[in-house]
Coordinates of C-alpha atoms and ligand atoms in Angstrom, one line a residue:
M1 CA -9.8 -27.7 -4.7
G2 CA -7.7 -30.8 -4.0
G3 CA -4.3 -29.3 -3.0
A4 CA -1.4 -28.1 -5.0
A5 CA -0.7 -31.7 -6.1
G6 CA -1.0 -32.3 -9.8
R7 CA -2.4 -28.8 -10.5
A8 CA -1.4 -27.1 -13.7
G9 CA 0.6 -24.1 -12.8
P10 CA 0.3 -20.7 -14.4
C11 CA 2.9 -21.7 -17.0
G12 CA 1.0 -24.9 -17.8
L13 CA 3.6 -26.9 -15.8
V14 CA 2.3 -29.7 -13.6
E15 CA 3.4 -29.0 -10.1
P16 CA 5.1 -31.6 -7.9
P17 CA 2.8 -33.7 -5.8
T18 CA 1.9 -32.5 -2.2
D19 CA 3.9 -34.7 0.2
H20 CA 1.6 -34.6 3.2
A21 CA 3.9 -36.8 5.4
T22 CA 6.9 -34.5 5.0
V23 CA 4.9 -31.4 5.6
R24 CA 3.2 -33.0 8.6
A25 CA 6.6 -34.0 10.1
W26 CA 7.9 -30.4 9.8
V27 CA 4.7 -29.0 11.3
D28 CA 5.2 -31.3 14.3
R29 CA 8.8 -30.2 14.8
D30 CA 7.7 -26.6 14.4
R31 CA 5.0 -26.7 17.0
A32 CA 7.2 -28.6 19.4
V33 CA 9.6 -25.5 19.7
V34 CA 8.2 -22.5 17.9
W35 CA 5.4 -20.4 19.3
H36 CA 3.7 -18.4 16.5
G37 CA 2.3 -14.9 17.1
F38 CA -1.4 -14.3 16.6
T39 CA -1.8 -18.0 16.1
Q40 CA -3.7 -20.5 18.3
M41 CA -1.1 -23.2 18.6
A42 CA -3.7 -25.9 19.6
A43 CA -5.2 -25.4 16.1
Y44 CA -2.1 -24.5 14.3
A45 CA -1.4 -27.9 12.8
D46 CA -4.9 -28.3 11.5
N47 CA -4.9 -25.0 9.6
S48 CA -2.5 -26.2 6.9
P49 CA 0.4 -23.9 7.7
V50 CA 2.9 -23.5 4.8
I51 CA 6.4 -24.4 6.0
A52 CA 8.7 -22.4 3.8
E53 CA 12.1 -23.7 2.8
S54 CA 13.1 -21.4 0.0
A55 CA 11.6 -19.0 -2.5
E56 CA 11.9 -17.9 -6.1
G57 CA 10.7 -14.4 -7.0
H58 CA 7.1 -14.2 -6.0
W59 CA 6.8 -17.8 -5.1
I60 CA 7.5 -19.6 -1.8
I61 CA 8.6 -23.2 -1.9
D62 CA 7.7 -25.4 1.1
V63 CA 9.6 -28.3 2.6
A64 CA 7.9 -30.8 0.3
G65 CA 8.6 -28.7 -2.9
N66 CA 5.1 -27.3 -3.2
R67 CA 5.0 -23.8 -4.7
Y68 CA 2.8 -21.0 -3.4
L69 CA 2.3 -17.6 -4.9
D70 CA 3.0 -15.2 -2.1
A71 CA -0.1 -12.9 -2.4
I72 CA 0.5 -11.3 1.0
S73 CA 4.2 -10.4 0.4
S74 CA 5.1 -12.3 3.6
L75 CA 2.8 -10.1 5.7
W76 CA 3.3 -7.0 3.6
V77 CA 7.1 -6.8 3.9
T78 CA 8.6 -8.2 0.7
T79 CA 8.1 -5.5 -1.9
V80 CA 9.9 -6.8 -5.0
G81 CA 10.0 -10.5 -4.3
H82 CA 12.2 -13.0 -2.7
R83 CA 15.9 -13.6 -3.6
V84 CA 16.1 -10.5 -5.9
P85 CA 19.6 -10.8 -7.4
R86 CA 20.7 -7.2 -6.9
L87 CA 19.4 -7.1 -3.4
D88 CA 21.1 -10.4 -2.6
A89 CA 24.4 -9.0 -4.1
A90 CA 24.1 -5.8 -1.9
L91 CA 23.6 -7.9 1.1
R92 CA 26.6 -10.1 0.3
D93 CA 28.7 -7.1 -0.4
Q94 CA 27.9 -5.5 3.0
L95 CA 28.6 -8.9 4.6
D96 CA 32.2 -8.6 3.4
R97 CA 32.5 -5.3 5.2
V98 CA 30.6 -5.6 8.4
A99 CA 27.2 -7.0 9.6
H100 CA 26.5 -4.6 12.4
T101 CA 28.0 -1.8 14.5
T102 CA 26.2 0.3 17.0
L103 CA 24.6 3.7 16.1
L104 CA 24.6 4.8 19.8
G105 CA 27.2 7.5 19.9
N106 CA 28.8 6.2 16.7
G107 CA 28.0 6.0 13.0
S108 CA 28.2 3.5 10.2
R109 CA 28.8 4.0 6.5
A110 CA 25.8 1.8 5.5
A111 CA 23.4 3.7 7.7
I112 CA 24.7 7.1 6.6
E113 CA 24.4 6.2 2.9
F114 CA 20.9 4.8 3.3
A115 CA 19.7 7.8 5.3
E116 CA 21.2 10.1 2.7
A117 CA 19.2 8.4 0.0
L118 CA 16.0 8.1 2.0
A119 CA 15.7 11.5 3.8
P120 CA 15.2 13.6 0.6
R121 CA 12.5 11.2 -0.6
L122 CA 10.4 11.7 2.5
P123 CA 7.6 14.2 2.3
M124 CA 9.0 16.2 5.2
D125 CA 10.9 19.4 5.9
G126 CA 14.4 18.1 6.6
A127 CA 14.2 14.4 7.7
H128 CA 16.5 13.0 10.4
L129 CA 16.2 9.2 10.9
V130 CA 16.2 7.3 14.2
F131 CA 16.6 3.6 13.2
A132 CA 15.1 0.6 15.0
S133 CA 14.1 -2.9 14.0
D134 CA 10.3 -3.2 14.0
G135 CA 7.4 -1.0 13.0
A136 CA 6.0 -1.0 16.5
A137 CA 9.3 0.4 17.8
A138 CA 9.3 3.1 15.0
V139 CA 5.8 4.2 16.3
E140 CA 6.9 4.0 19.9
Q141 CA 9.9 6.2 19.1
A142 CA 7.6 8.7 17.4
L143 CA 5.4 8.9 20.5
K144 CA 8.3 9.4 22.8
I145 CA 9.9 12.0 20.5
A146 CA 6.6 13.9 20.3
L147 CA 6.3 14.0 24.1
Q148 CA 9.9 15.0 24.7
Y149 CA 9.6 17.7 22.0
W150 CA 7.2 19.6 24.2
V151 CA 9.3 19.0 27.3
N152 CA 12.4 20.3 25.6
L153 CA 10.5 23.4 24.5
G154 CA 9.5 23.9 28.1
V155 CA 5.8 23.8 27.2
A156 CA 3.9 21.8 29.9
G157 CA 0.8 19.7 29.5
H158 CA 1.2 18.1 26.0
T159 CA 1.1 14.5 27.2
R160 CA -1.7 12.9 25.3
Y161 CA -2.3 11.5 21.8
L162 CA -5.2 11.6 19.4
A163 CA -5.6 8.4 17.3
F164 CA -8.3 6.9 15.1
G165 CA -10.8 4.1 15.6
G166 CA -9.7 0.9 14.0
A167 CA -6.1 2.1 14.1
Y168 CA -3.3 -0.5 14.3
H169 CA 0.2 0.7 15.1
G170 CA 2.0 -2.4 16.5
D171 CA 2.1 -4.6 19.6
T172 CA 4.4 -2.9 22.1
I173 CA 2.6 -1.1 24.9
G174 CA 2.8 2.4 23.5
S175 CA 1.9 1.4 19.9
L176 CA -0.8 -0.8 21.3
S177 CA -2.2 2.2 23.2
V178 CA -2.6 4.4 20.2
G179 CA -4.0 1.4 18.3
D180 CA -7.7 0.6 18.8
G181 CA -7.6 -2.9 20.1
G182 CA -9.2 -5.9 18.4
F183 CA -7.3 -9.1 17.4
G184 CA -8.0 -10.2 21.0
T185 CA -5.8 -7.5 22.5
D186 CA -8.5 -6.0 24.6
L187 CA -7.2 -8.0 27.5
F188 CA -4.2 -5.7 27.6
D189 CA -6.4 -2.7 28.2
P190 CA -5.0 -2.4 31.8
L191 CA -1.6 -1.8 30.3
R192 CA -2.7 0.8 27.7
F193 CA -2.5 4.5 28.4
G194 CA -5.6 6.4 27.4
V195 CA -5.8 8.3 24.1
L196 CA -8.3 10.6 22.5
R197 CA -10.1 8.4 19.9
A198 CA -11.5 9.8 16.7
P199 CA -13.8 7.5 14.5
G200 CA -12.3 5.0 12.2
F201 CA -12.0 5.3 8.4
D202 CA -15.2 3.3 8.0
R203 CA -16.9 6.6 8.9
P204 CA -16.6 9.2 6.2
D205 CA -16.5 12.0 8.8
A206 CA -13.5 10.5 10.7
I207 CA -11.2 13.4 9.8
E208 CA -13.8 16.1 10.4
V209 CA -14.4 14.8 13.9
A210 CA -10.7 14.4 14.5
C211 CA -10.2 18.1 13.5
R212 CA -12.8 19.2 16.0
M213 CA -11.1 17.1 18.7
V214 CA -7.7 18.7 17.9
A215 CA -9.2 22.2 18.3
K216 CA -10.8 21.3 21.6
H217 CA -7.8 19.4 23.1
A218 CA -4.8 21.1 21.5
G219 CA -3.4 22.2 24.9
E220 CA -3.1 18.6 26.1
L221 CA -2.0 16.9 22.8
A222 CA 1.6 15.9 22.1
A223 CA 0.6 14.6 18.6
V224 CA -2.0 13.1 16.3
V225 CA -1.2 9.7 15.0
V226 CA -2.7 8.6 11.7
E227 CA -2.3 5.9 9.0
P228 CA -2.5 7.9 5.8
L229 CA -4.9 6.6 3.1
V230 CA -5.4 3.1 4.3
Q231 CA -6.0 1.6 7.8
G232 CA -4.4 -1.7 6.9
A233 CA -4.8 -4.1 9.8
A234 CA -8.3 -2.7 10.4
G235 CA -9.2 -4.6 7.3
M236 CA -8.2 -2.1 4.6
H237 CA -10.5 0.8 5.4
L238 CA -9.9 3.7 3.1
L239 CA -10.4 7.4 3.0
P240 CA -9.8 9.4 -0.2
P241 CA -6.4 11.3 -0.4
E242 CA -8.1 14.7 -0.3
A243 CA -9.7 13.9 3.1
F244 CA -6.4 14.3 5.0
A245 CA -5.4 17.9 4.3
P246 CA -7.8 19.4 6.9
L247 CA -6.1 17.2 9.6
Q248 CA -2.7 18.7 8.8
D249 CA -4.3 22.2 8.8
A250 CA -5.8 21.6 12.2
C251 CA -2.5 20.3 13.6
R252 CA -0.7 23.4 12.2
R253 CA -3.3 25.9 13.4
H254 CA -3.4 24.5 16.9
D255 CA 0.3 23.6 17.2
V256 CA 0.0 19.8 17.6
L257 CA 2.6 17.5 16.0
L258 CA 1.4 15.2 13.2
V259 CA 2.7 11.6 13.1
C260 CA 2.1 9.6 9.9
D261 CA 2.4 5.8 10.4
E262 CA 3.5 4.6 7.0
V263 CA 4.8 1.3 8.2
A264 CA 2.2 -0.5 6.0
V265 CA 1.5 2.1 3.2
G266 CA 5.1 3.3 2.7
F267 CA 7.6 2.2 0.1
G268 CA 5.3 2.1 -2.9
R269 CA 2.3 0.1 -1.7
T270 CA -0.3 2.7 -2.7
G271 CA 1.3 3.8 -6.0
T272 CA 3.5 6.6 -4.7
L273 CA 6.7 6.0 -2.6
F274 CA 4.8 7.3 0.4
A275 CA 1.0 7.6 0.9
S276 CA 1.5 11.1 2.5
E277 CA 2.5 12.4 -0.9
Q278 CA -0.9 11.6 -2.3
C279 CA -2.6 13.1 0.7
G280 CA -0.6 16.3 0.4
L281 CA 0.7 15.7 3.9
R282 CA 4.1 16.9 5.3
P283 CA 4.1 15.3 8.7
D284 CA 6.4 16.3 11.6
L285 CA 7.2 12.6 12.3
M286 CA 6.9 9.5 10.2
A287 CA 7.1 5.8 11.2
L288 CA 8.6 3.5 8.6
G289 CA 9.0 -0.2 8.6
K290 CA 7.8 -3.3 6.7
G291 CA 8.9 -2.6 3.1
I292 CA 11.9 -0.4 4.2
S293 CA 14.4 -3.2 3.7
A294 CA 12.4 -4.9 0.9
G295 CA 11.4 -7.6 3.4
Y296 CA 14.9 -8.9 3.8
L297 CA 15.8 -7.9 7.4
A298 CA 14.2 -6.3 10.4
L299 CA 14.6 -2.6 10.0
S300 CA 12.4 0.4 10.8
A301 CA 12.9 4.1 11.3
T302 CA 11.3 7.1 12.8
A303 CA 11.8 10.3 10.7
A304 CA 11.6 13.7 12.4
D305 CA 11.5 17.0 10.6
D306 CA 13.9 19.9 11.3
R307 CA 11.6 21.6 13.7
V308 CA 11.3 18.5 15.9
Y309 CA 15.0 17.6 15.6
E310 CA 16.3 21.0 16.5
A311 CA 14.3 21.0 19.8
F312 CA 16.6 18.1 20.9
L313 CA 19.9 20.0 20.4
G314 CA 21.6 21.2 23.6
E315 CA 24.4 20.5 26.0
D316 CA 26.4 17.2 26.0
L317 CA 24.9 14.8 28.5
G318 CA 22.1 17.3 28.8
A319 CA 18.4 16.7 29.3
R320 CA 17.4 17.6 25.7
T321 CA 19.1 14.4 24.4
L322 CA 16.8 11.7 22.9
H323 CA 16.7 9.2 25.7
H324 CA 15.9 6.2 23.6
G325 CA 17.8 3.7 21.4
H326 CA 17.8 0.1 20.3
S327 CA 20.7 -2.4 20.1
Y328 CA 20.2 -3.4 16.5
G329 CA 18.9 0.0 15.2
G330 CA 20.4 0.8 11.8
N331 CA 21.8 -2.6 11.2
A332 CA 24.3 -2.4 8.4
L333 CA 23.1 -5.4 6.5
A334 CA 19.5 -4.1 6.5
C335 CA 20.6 -0.6 5.6
A336 CA 22.7 -1.9 2.6
V337 CA 19.6 -3.7 1.3
G338 CA 17.4 -0.7 2.0
L339 CA 19.7 1.5 -0.1
E340 CA 19.8 -0.9 -3.1
H341 CA 16.0 -1.3 -2.8
L342 CA 15.4 2.4 -3.2
R343 CA 17.7 2.4 -6.3
L344 CA 15.8 -0.6 -7.7
I345 CA 12.4 1.0 -7.2
D346 CA 13.7 3.9 -9.4
D347 CA 15.7 2.0 -11.9
E348 CA 13.0 -0.5 -12.6
D349 CA 10.1 1.9 -12.5
V350 CA 8.4 -0.2 -9.9
L351 CA 5.8 2.4 -9.0
T352 CA 4.5 2.4 -12.6
N353 CA 3.9 -1.3 -12.2
V354 CA 2.1 -0.8 -8.9
R355 CA -0.3 1.7 -10.6
G356 CA -0.9 -0.6 -13.6
R357 CA -1.4 -3.7 -11.5
A358 CA -3.7 -1.8 -9.2
E359 CA -6.0 -0.9 -12.1
Q360 CA -5.9 -4.5 -13.3
F361 CA -6.8 -5.9 -9.9
A362 CA -9.6 -3.4 -9.6
D363 CA -11.0 -4.5 -12.9
L364 CA -10.6 -8.3 -12.2
L365 CA -12.1 -8.0 -8.7
D366 CA -15.0 -6.0 -10.0
R367 CA -15.8 -8.7 -12.5
Q368 CA -14.9 -11.9 -10.7
V369 CA -15.2 -11.2 -7.0
A370 CA -17.6 -8.3 -6.1
P371 CA -20.6 -10.0 -7.7
L372 CA -20.2 -13.3 -5.8
P373 CA -22.8 -14.2 -3.1
G374 CA -21.4 -13.5 0.3
V375 CA -19.0 -10.7 -0.8
A376 CA -20.0 -7.5 1.2
E377 CA -17.4 -5.1 -0.1
V378 CA -14.1 -4.9 -2.0
R379 CA -11.8 -2.2 -0.7
Q380 CA -8.6 -1.3 -2.5
H381 CA -6.0 1.4 -2.8
G382 CA -2.9 0.6 -4.9
L383 CA -1.8 -2.9 -4.0
M384 CA -3.6 -3.0 -0.6
I385 CA -6.8 -5.0 -1.1
G386 CA -9.4 -6.2 1.3
V387 CA -12.4 -8.4 0.3
E388 CA -14.9 -8.3 3.1
V389 CA -17.1 -11.4 3.1
A390 CA -20.4 -11.5 5.1
P391 CA -21.1 -15.0 6.4
P392 CA -24.8 -15.7 6.9
A393 CA -24.3 -16.9 10.5
E394 CA -21.8 -16.7 13.3
G395 CA -18.9 -19.2 13.6
L396 CA -18.6 -20.1 10.0
R397 CA -15.0 -18.9 9.9
W398 CA -15.2 -17.8 6.3
G399 CA -12.0 -15.8 6.5
R400 CA -10.1 -18.8 7.7
R401 CA -11.7 -21.3 5.3
I402 CA -11.5 -19.1 2.2
S403 CA -7.8 -18.5 2.9
A404 CA -7.2 -22.2 3.4
A405 CA -8.9 -22.9 0.0
C406 CA -6.6 -20.3 -1.6
V407 CA -3.5 -22.0 -0.1
A408 CA -4.8 -25.4 -1.3
G409 CA -5.0 -23.8 -4.7
G410 CA -1.4 -22.6 -4.5
V411 CA -1.9 -19.0 -3.5
L412 CA -0.8 -17.9 0.0
I413 CA -3.4 -15.7 1.7
R414 CA -3.9 -14.8 5.3
P415 CA -7.1 -13.1 6.4
L416 CA -8.0 -10.4 8.9
G417 CA -11.1 -11.8 10.4
D418 CA -13.6 -12.0 7.6
V419 CA -11.6 -9.8 5.3
I420 CA -9.6 -11.6 2.7
V421 CA -6.4 -9.6 2.4
I422 CA -4.5 -9.4 -0.9
V423 CA -1.2 -7.5 -0.6
P424 CA 0.8 -8.8 -3.6
H425 CA 4.4 -7.8 -4.5
L426 CA 4.9 -4.4 -6.1
T427 CA 6.4 -6.3 -9.1
T428 CA 3.5 -8.7 -9.5
T429 CA 2.9 -9.6 -13.2
A430 CA -0.4 -9.4 -15.1
E431 CA -0.5 -13.2 -15.2
E432 CA 0.1 -13.5 -11.4
A433 CA -2.7 -10.9 -10.8
E434 CA -5.1 -13.1 -12.8
L435 CA -4.1 -16.2 -11.0
I436 CA -4.5 -14.5 -7.6
V437 CA -8.0 -13.1 -8.4
A438 CA -9.2 -16.3 -10.0
T439 CA -8.0 -18.4 -7.0
V440 CA -9.6 -16.0 -4.5
A441 CA -12.9 -16.0 -6.5
G442 CA -12.8 -19.8 -6.7
A443 CA -12.2 -20.1 -3.0
I444 CA -15.0 -17.7 -2.1
A445 CA -17.4 -19.5 -4.4
E446 CA -16.4 -22.8 -2.9
V447 CA -16.8 -21.8 0.7
A448 CA -19.4 -19.0 0.7
T449 CA -21.8 -20.1 -2.0
A450 CA -22.5 -23.4 -0.3
D451 CA -23.1 -21.7 3.1
V452 CA -25.2 -19.0 1.6
A453 CA -27.4 -21.4 -0.3
T454 CA -27.8 -23.5 2.9
A455 CA -28.7 -20.4 5.0
D456 CA -31.3 -19.4 2.4
G457 CA -33.0 -22.7 3.1
V458 CA -31.5 -24.5 0.1
T459 CA -28.5 -26.8 0.3
A460 CA -25.6 -26.5 -2.0
D461 CA -27.2 -29.2 -4.1
G462 CA -30.3 -27.2 -4.5
V463 CA -32.2 -29.4 -2.0
P464 CA -34.3 -27.6 0.7
A465 CA -32.3 -27.7 4.0
D466 CA -34.0 -29.4 6.8
G467 CA -32.6 -27.1 9.5
A468 CA -29.1 -28.6 9.7
R469 CA -26.6 -26.0 8.6
A470 CA -23.3 -26.8 6.9
V471 CA -20.4 -25.4 8.8
Ligands
PLP1 C1 2.6 -3.8 10.8 C2 2.3 -2.4 11.3 C3 2.9 -1.9 12.4 C4 3.9 -2.7 13.3 O1 5.0 -3.1 12.6 P1 5.8 -4.4 13.2 O2 7.0 -4.4 12.4 O3 4.9 -5.6 13.0 O4 6.1 -4.1 14.6 C5 2.7 -0.6 12.7 N1 1.9 0.2 12.0 C6 1.2 -0.2 10.9 C7 0.4 0.7 10.2 C8 1.4 -1.6 10.5 O5 0.7 -2.0 9.5

């Protein structure tokens, strides 16, 4: 693939030529002052970063005018695309009222209206929302609320958490602690508090083992924390919806709180508004983020059910008060977009498109990607997709190289290790789905087929390899 230059686009239009000099200049300015998370800055410039300038719908347009189909929804946050007219209008309308006022000790109309629309949609018994700005903070709040719940009840000893292998809950110290490491974060182990660790979703008995652990350790547990249906950052590891009910039963039976982290799976990603619905879960606490504001602004929330919320009611200035709060929590602009987003999901029947596209992706991946040499497994639930590739040797960086080939082909992909992650917009069209799968298949063929053939003792040209291995 020779870059986006001169490629025929999905509509048959010839795309503008890649302007390497312009992109390069922006990358240089970028790395002079911006430090990108989870990115090795010494290699950043060589990994063909896309420097976005604007966007149209599902497409990102870079500083040189190249267009990239955003197949990762800007890291799983933009649900219905960029610059959606009615979301833009809701934001502008709120801007004419007020951008932000604090929710500490005071309220805001935008936050109230959003919470009124969201609370009844949550699979919980009476949801009360504590707003924050990032998913990690929503998880952190859930952990602290769970702990204080037991303190407020006057029940001692419930100070630990049970979490799953492979779990990812964010990057603050608390969320990092319930998460299972990886991504190079093991160096922070001295900062992590210890948790009880059940197996990851790559093991079919994960929930069964977790239930036994809940029974054994109930007296010391504040809560169980789980990503319902899909462990996203683990590389899209799945358990079937029916696997989760026993976990809730165990929590109920042994009086332990259940926290569902729906930061990744919430807001339609898996075909229902919340994944807990498919699992038949009614958690005590939920962490929400990413798609909550359609990817427009930093917003997250922790939802607590009646039982938890009521344990915090007491005297003014008293000890039962939730001793936690963030400056930008419940930002009015973000809440205004969040409210319009919920309406849009209903009005435009977005979830029906998610289910239809999910079927189409499953079919396309089955035919075009799963049979390719080097593909170990395709995992998918709704519009969360992971294609695990298995390089024949260490150090081949397939995830990185396949994603780079996708970007060169005009489709923005970012891998998780050697898992090619596809998290397209909920409003992705049938044509876009075809383009994404064809591009990913082409990229895997380009990178993997050559390496596999070489590792098998035959070069990509069909000539026996003489020991030298293509990297
Ligand atoms: C992304 C993610 C988080 C963290 O959200 P941030 O907004 O990045 O802090 C937490 N939990 C899950 C399941 C996530 O996917």
